[in-house]
């Protein structure tokens, strides 16, 4: 079929998708042209065309700044922590909820676990502040019992673990729902056959459950790598 014929056939669909394409070009791709200022001695008070090109001088200055490498190190550490501590949690929760025999309890736990996903980061941080801050609930209880107060949020030594715990509390429910759906797609006859062959709980998990959810594990792992939280994402 010729291009003109295809265009006439699909013109209504193309018209429908046109606004999305325009928005994508206007707010995603066209702004990328502004990245040229990385190669300029840019001054915001003069027209951009009057800013001189300086090549890679800005990058040389960036790489020579110790704060840059500190930021890179923190980002890598946060990414590793999230993969090690966050990623297994949704799988464990999904397996536990899926093993419950009472449907009402399963639905209730799914709702409770999934609820924090809809909270903004401002609310999440405020919640942790009320619990773990210097004037938070735990600190007040300790002070009332003549013990030193606790201020976890201002302790730089555990900041990475604190941030990871906030991410787990907020986003683990979303991954749990995905894994529960993946578990529901596994054929029950596979479990029955494995049980007849004498496979225990661990062997059924390793040889039936894990292969059944492996594609979802890979997908969410890729998404997690691309969505690793750093402090600037908390805004």
Short mmCIF file of C-alpha atoms in Angstrom, two decimals:
data_model
loop_
_atom_site.label_atom_id
_atom_site.label_comp_id
_atom_site.label_asym_id
_atom_site.label_seq_id
_atom_site.Cartn_x
_atom_site.Cartn_y
_atom_site.Cartn_z
CA UNK A 1 0.00 0.00 0.00
CA UNK A 2 1.35 3.40 -0.98
CA UNK A 3 2.24 5.98 1.66
CA UNK A 4 -0.57 8.28 0.56
CA UNK A 5 -3.13 5.53 0.89
CA UNK A 6 -1.83 4.61 4.35
CA UNK A 7 -1.94 8.25 5.38
CA UNK A 8 -5.55 8.65 4.24
CA UNK A 9 -6.51 5.42 5.97
CA UNK A 10 -4.92 6.38 9.28
CA UNK A 11 -5.37 10.15 9.20
CA UNK A 12 -7.91 10.12 12.03
CA UNK A 13 -5.47 8.21 14.24
CA UNK A 14 -2.64 10.54 13.29
CA UNK A 15 -4.77 13.56 14.16
CA UNK A 16 -5.53 12.04 17.54
CA UNK A 17 -1.85 11.46 18.33
CA UNK A 18 -0.72 14.84 16.97
CA UNK A 19 -1.25 16.83 20.22
CA UNK A 20 0.87 14.33 22.15
CA UNK A 21 3.63 14.55 19.55
CA UNK A 22 3.56 18.36 19.68
CA UNK A 23 3.76 18.34 23.48
CA UNK A 24 6.62 15.85 23.38
CA UNK A 25 8.56 17.97 20.92
CA UNK A 26 7.84 21.23 22.74
CA UNK A 27 8.61 20.13 26.29
CA UNK A 28 11.08 17.24 25.88
CA UNK A 29 13.13 17.45 22.71
CA UNK A 30 13.30 21.17 21.92
CA UNK A 31 14.56 22.05 25.43
CA UNK A 32 17.46 19.66 24.84
CA UNK A 33 18.91 22.27 22.50
CA UNK A 34 19.54 24.40 25.56
CA UNK A 35 22.21 21.93 26.67
CA UNK A 36 24.61 23.90 24.52
CA UNK A 37 25.13 26.22 27.49
CA UNK A 38 27.26 23.46 29.02
CA UNK A 39 29.89 24.39 26.44
CA UNK A 40 29.56 28.15 26.99
CA UNK A 41 30.66 30.69 29.53
CA UNK A 42 26.98 31.34 30.06
CA UNK A 43 25.78 34.52 31.73
CA UNK A 44 22.00 34.64 32.30
CA UNK A 45 21.88 38.44 32.05
CA UNK A 46 22.94 38.62 28.41
CA UNK A 47 21.53 36.94 25.28
CA UNK A 48 22.70 33.37 24.92
CA UNK A 49 24.24 34.02 21.51
CA UNK A 50 26.62 36.52 23.15
CA UNK A 51 27.99 33.93 25.58
CA UNK A 52 31.36 32.67 24.30
CA UNK A 53 31.97 29.00 23.58
CA UNK A 54 34.60 27.53 25.92
CA UNK A 55 34.57 23.87 24.87
CA UNK A 56 34.98 21.38 27.72
CA UNK A 57 36.19 23.89 30.31
CA UNK A 58 33.01 23.55 32.38
CA UNK A 59 33.40 19.77 32.48
CA UNK A 60 37.04 20.06 33.50
CA UNK A 61 35.99 22.32 36.36
CA UNK A 62 33.23 19.89 37.31
CA UNK A 63 35.47 16.84 37.37
CA UNK A 64 38.06 18.72 39.42
CA UNK A 65 35.49 19.52 42.11
CA UNK A 66 35.58 17.00 45.00
CA UNK A 67 31.89 17.65 45.68
CA UNK A 68 31.04 16.14 42.29
CA UNK A 69 32.76 12.85 43.07
CA UNK A 70 31.16 12.85 46.51
CA UNK A 71 27.76 13.17 44.83
CA UNK A 72 28.62 10.33 42.43
CA UNK A 73 29.71 8.14 45.34
CA UNK A 74 26.53 8.87 47.30
CA UNK A 75 24.39 8.12 44.26
CA UNK A 76 26.09 4.78 43.66
CA UNK A 77 25.82 3.83 47.33
CA UNK A 78 22.12 4.70 47.38
CA UNK A 79 21.54 2.67 44.23
CA UNK A 80 23.28 -0.39 45.68
CA UNK A 81 21.42 -0.06 48.97
CA UNK A 82 18.10 0.17 47.18
CA UNK A 83 18.82 -2.90 45.09
CA UNK A 84 19.96 -4.93 48.10
CA UNK A 85 17.40 -3.78 50.66
CA UNK A 86 14.39 -2.57 48.68
CA UNK A 87 14.10 -5.05 45.85
CA UNK A 88 13.55 -8.27 47.89
CA UNK A 89 10.82 -6.67 50.02
CA UNK A 90 8.00 -6.62 47.40
CA UNK A 91 8.75 -10.24 46.49
CA UNK A 92 8.60 -11.35 50.13
CA UNK A 93 5.39 -9.39 50.76
CA UNK A 94 3.78 -10.76 47.60
CA UNK A 95 4.63 -14.33 48.56
CA UNK A 96 3.27 -13.82 52.07
CA UNK A 97 0.03 -12.17 50.95
CA UNK A 98 -0.46 -14.76 48.22
CA UNK A 99 -0.15 -17.53 50.81
CA UNK A 100 -2.99 -16.18 52.96
CA UNK A 101 -6.13 -18.27 52.74
CA UNK A 102 -8.68 -15.58 53.65
CA UNK A 103 -9.44 -13.28 50.67
CA UNK A 104 -10.63 -10.42 52.88
CA UNK A 105 -7.34 -10.37 54.76
CA UNK A 106 -5.39 -10.49 51.50
CA UNK A 107 -7.28 -7.51 50.07
CA UNK A 108 -6.92 -5.57 53.32
CA UNK A 109 -3.16 -6.09 53.46
CA UNK A 110 -2.79 -5.18 49.79
CA UNK A 111 -4.62 -1.91 50.40
CA UNK A 112 -2.63 -1.05 53.52
CA UNK A 113 0.72 -1.82 51.89
CA UNK A 114 -0.16 0.01 48.67
CA UNK A 115 -1.53 3.15 50.34
CA UNK A 116 1.84 4.91 51.00
CA UNK A 117 2.57 4.82 47.27
CA UNK A 118 -0.02 7.57 46.76
CA UNK A 119 1.51 9.89 49.35
CA UNK A 120 3.77 12.71 48.23
CA UNK A 121 7.36 12.79 49.42
CA UNK A 122 6.55 15.86 51.50
CA UNK A 123 4.05 13.84 53.53
CA UNK A 124 6.43 10.88 53.80
CA UNK A 125 9.26 13.03 55.15
CA UNK A 126 6.87 14.81 57.53
CA UNK A 127 5.63 11.43 58.79
CA UNK A 128 9.15 10.23 59.49
CA UNK A 129 9.91 13.58 61.13
CA UNK A 130 7.00 13.12 63.51
CA UNK A 131 8.22 9.65 64.42
CA UNK A 132 12.02 9.82 64.30
CA UNK A 133 12.78 13.54 64.55
CA UNK A 134 14.30 15.30 67.54
CA UNK A 135 10.82 16.26 68.76
CA UNK A 136 9.17 13.14 67.35
CA UNK A 137 7.15 10.52 69.15
CA UNK A 138 10.03 8.14 69.90
CA UNK A 139 12.24 10.92 71.21
CA UNK A 140 9.47 12.24 73.46
CA UNK A 141 8.86 8.80 74.95
CA UNK A 142 12.57 8.40 75.68
CA UNK A 143 12.80 11.84 77.29
CA UNK A 144 9.76 11.17 79.47
CA UNK A 145 11.49 8.03 80.72
CA UNK A 146 14.70 9.94 81.59
CA UNK A 147 16.56 8.60 78.56
CA UNK A 148 18.44 10.71 76.00
CA UNK A 149 16.34 11.83 73.07
CA UNK A 150 16.65 10.37 69.59
CA UNK A 151 17.08 12.40 66.42
CA UNK A 152 17.65 10.01 63.56
CA UNK A 153 16.94 12.51 60.80
CA UNK A 154 19.96 14.69 61.59
CA UNK A 155 22.43 11.82 61.84
CA UNK A 156 24.53 11.85 58.65
CA UNK A 157 25.93 8.38 59.36
CA UNK A 158 22.59 6.67 58.77
CA UNK A 159 21.12 9.03 56.19
CA UNK A 160 21.47 6.54 53.34
CA UNK A 161 19.74 3.80 55.33
CA UNK A 162 17.05 6.26 56.39
CA UNK A 163 16.38 7.32 52.81
CA UNK A 164 16.28 3.70 51.69
CA UNK A 165 13.82 2.85 54.47
CA UNK A 166 11.58 5.71 53.36
CA UNK A 167 11.65 4.40 49.80
CA UNK A 168 10.81 0.89 50.99
CA UNK A 169 7.89 2.14 53.08
CA UNK A 170 6.54 4.29 50.27
CA UNK A 171 7.08 2.18 47.15
CA UNK A 172 7.24 -1.45 48.24
CA UNK A 173 3.45 -1.72 47.95
CA UNK A 174 3.53 -0.92 44.25
CA UNK A 175 6.01 -3.70 43.55
CA UNK A 176 4.03 -6.05 45.77
CA UNK A 177 0.89 -5.58 43.68
CA UNK A 178 2.86 -6.29 40.50
CA UNK A 179 4.35 -9.48 41.93
CA UNK A 180 0.97 -10.64 43.25
CA UNK A 181 -0.41 -10.30 39.74
CA UNK A 182 2.56 -12.27 38.41
CA UNK A 183 2.02 -15.00 40.99
CA UNK A 184 -1.64 -15.24 40.01
CA UNK A 185 -0.61 -16.00 36.42
CA UNK A 186 1.33 -19.13 37.41
CA UNK A 187 -0.53 -22.33 36.61
CA UNK A 188 -1.63 -24.04 39.83
CA UNK A 189 -1.12 -27.44 38.20
CA UNK A 190 2.62 -26.81 38.28
CA UNK A 191 2.51 -26.58 42.07
CA UNK A 192 0.37 -29.71 42.26
CA UNK A 193 2.74 -31.64 40.03
CA UNK A 194 5.73 -30.49 42.06
CA UNK A 195 4.02 -31.49 45.31
CA UNK A 196 3.19 -34.93 43.90
CA UNK A 197 6.85 -35.34 42.95
CA UNK A 198 7.79 -34.65 46.56
CA UNK A 199 9.02 -31.07 46.18
CA UNK A 200 9.00 -29.09 49.40
CA UNK A 201 8.12 -25.44 49.87
CA UNK A 202 11.60 -24.20 49.00
CA UNK A 203 11.89 -26.40 45.91
CA UNK A 204 8.46 -25.29 44.68
CA UNK A 205 9.51 -21.68 45.12
CA UNK A 206 12.86 -22.20 43.38
CA UNK A 207 11.63 -24.32 40.48
CA UNK A 208 8.05 -23.06 39.97
CA UNK A 209 7.46 -19.66 41.55
CA UNK A 210 10.77 -18.02 40.72
CA UNK A 211 10.78 -19.00 37.02
CA UNK A 212 7.17 -17.84 36.79
CA UNK A 213 7.91 -14.34 38.05
CA UNK A 214 11.41 -14.01 36.57
CA UNK A 215 10.29 -11.73 33.68
CA UNK A 216 8.63 -9.37 36.15
CA UNK A 217 11.72 -9.42 38.37
CA UNK A 218 13.90 -8.43 35.42
CA UNK A 219 11.47 -5.70 34.36
CA UNK A 220 11.19 -4.17 37.82
CA UNK A 221 14.95 -4.43 38.31
CA UNK A 222 15.49 -2.39 35.16
CA UNK A 223 12.89 0.14 36.28
CA UNK A 224 14.49 0.36 39.72
CA UNK A 225 17.91 0.99 38.19
CA UNK A 226 16.43 3.80 36.13
CA UNK A 227 14.48 5.23 39.05
CA UNK A 228 17.06 5.02 41.80
CA UNK A 229 16.22 7.71 44.31
CA UNK A 230 18.68 10.43 45.04
CA UNK A 231 18.09 13.37 47.37
CA UNK A 232 17.07 15.66 44.51
CA UNK A 233 14.07 13.42 43.73
CA UNK A 234 12.51 14.21 47.06
CA UNK A 235 11.24 17.55 45.88
#
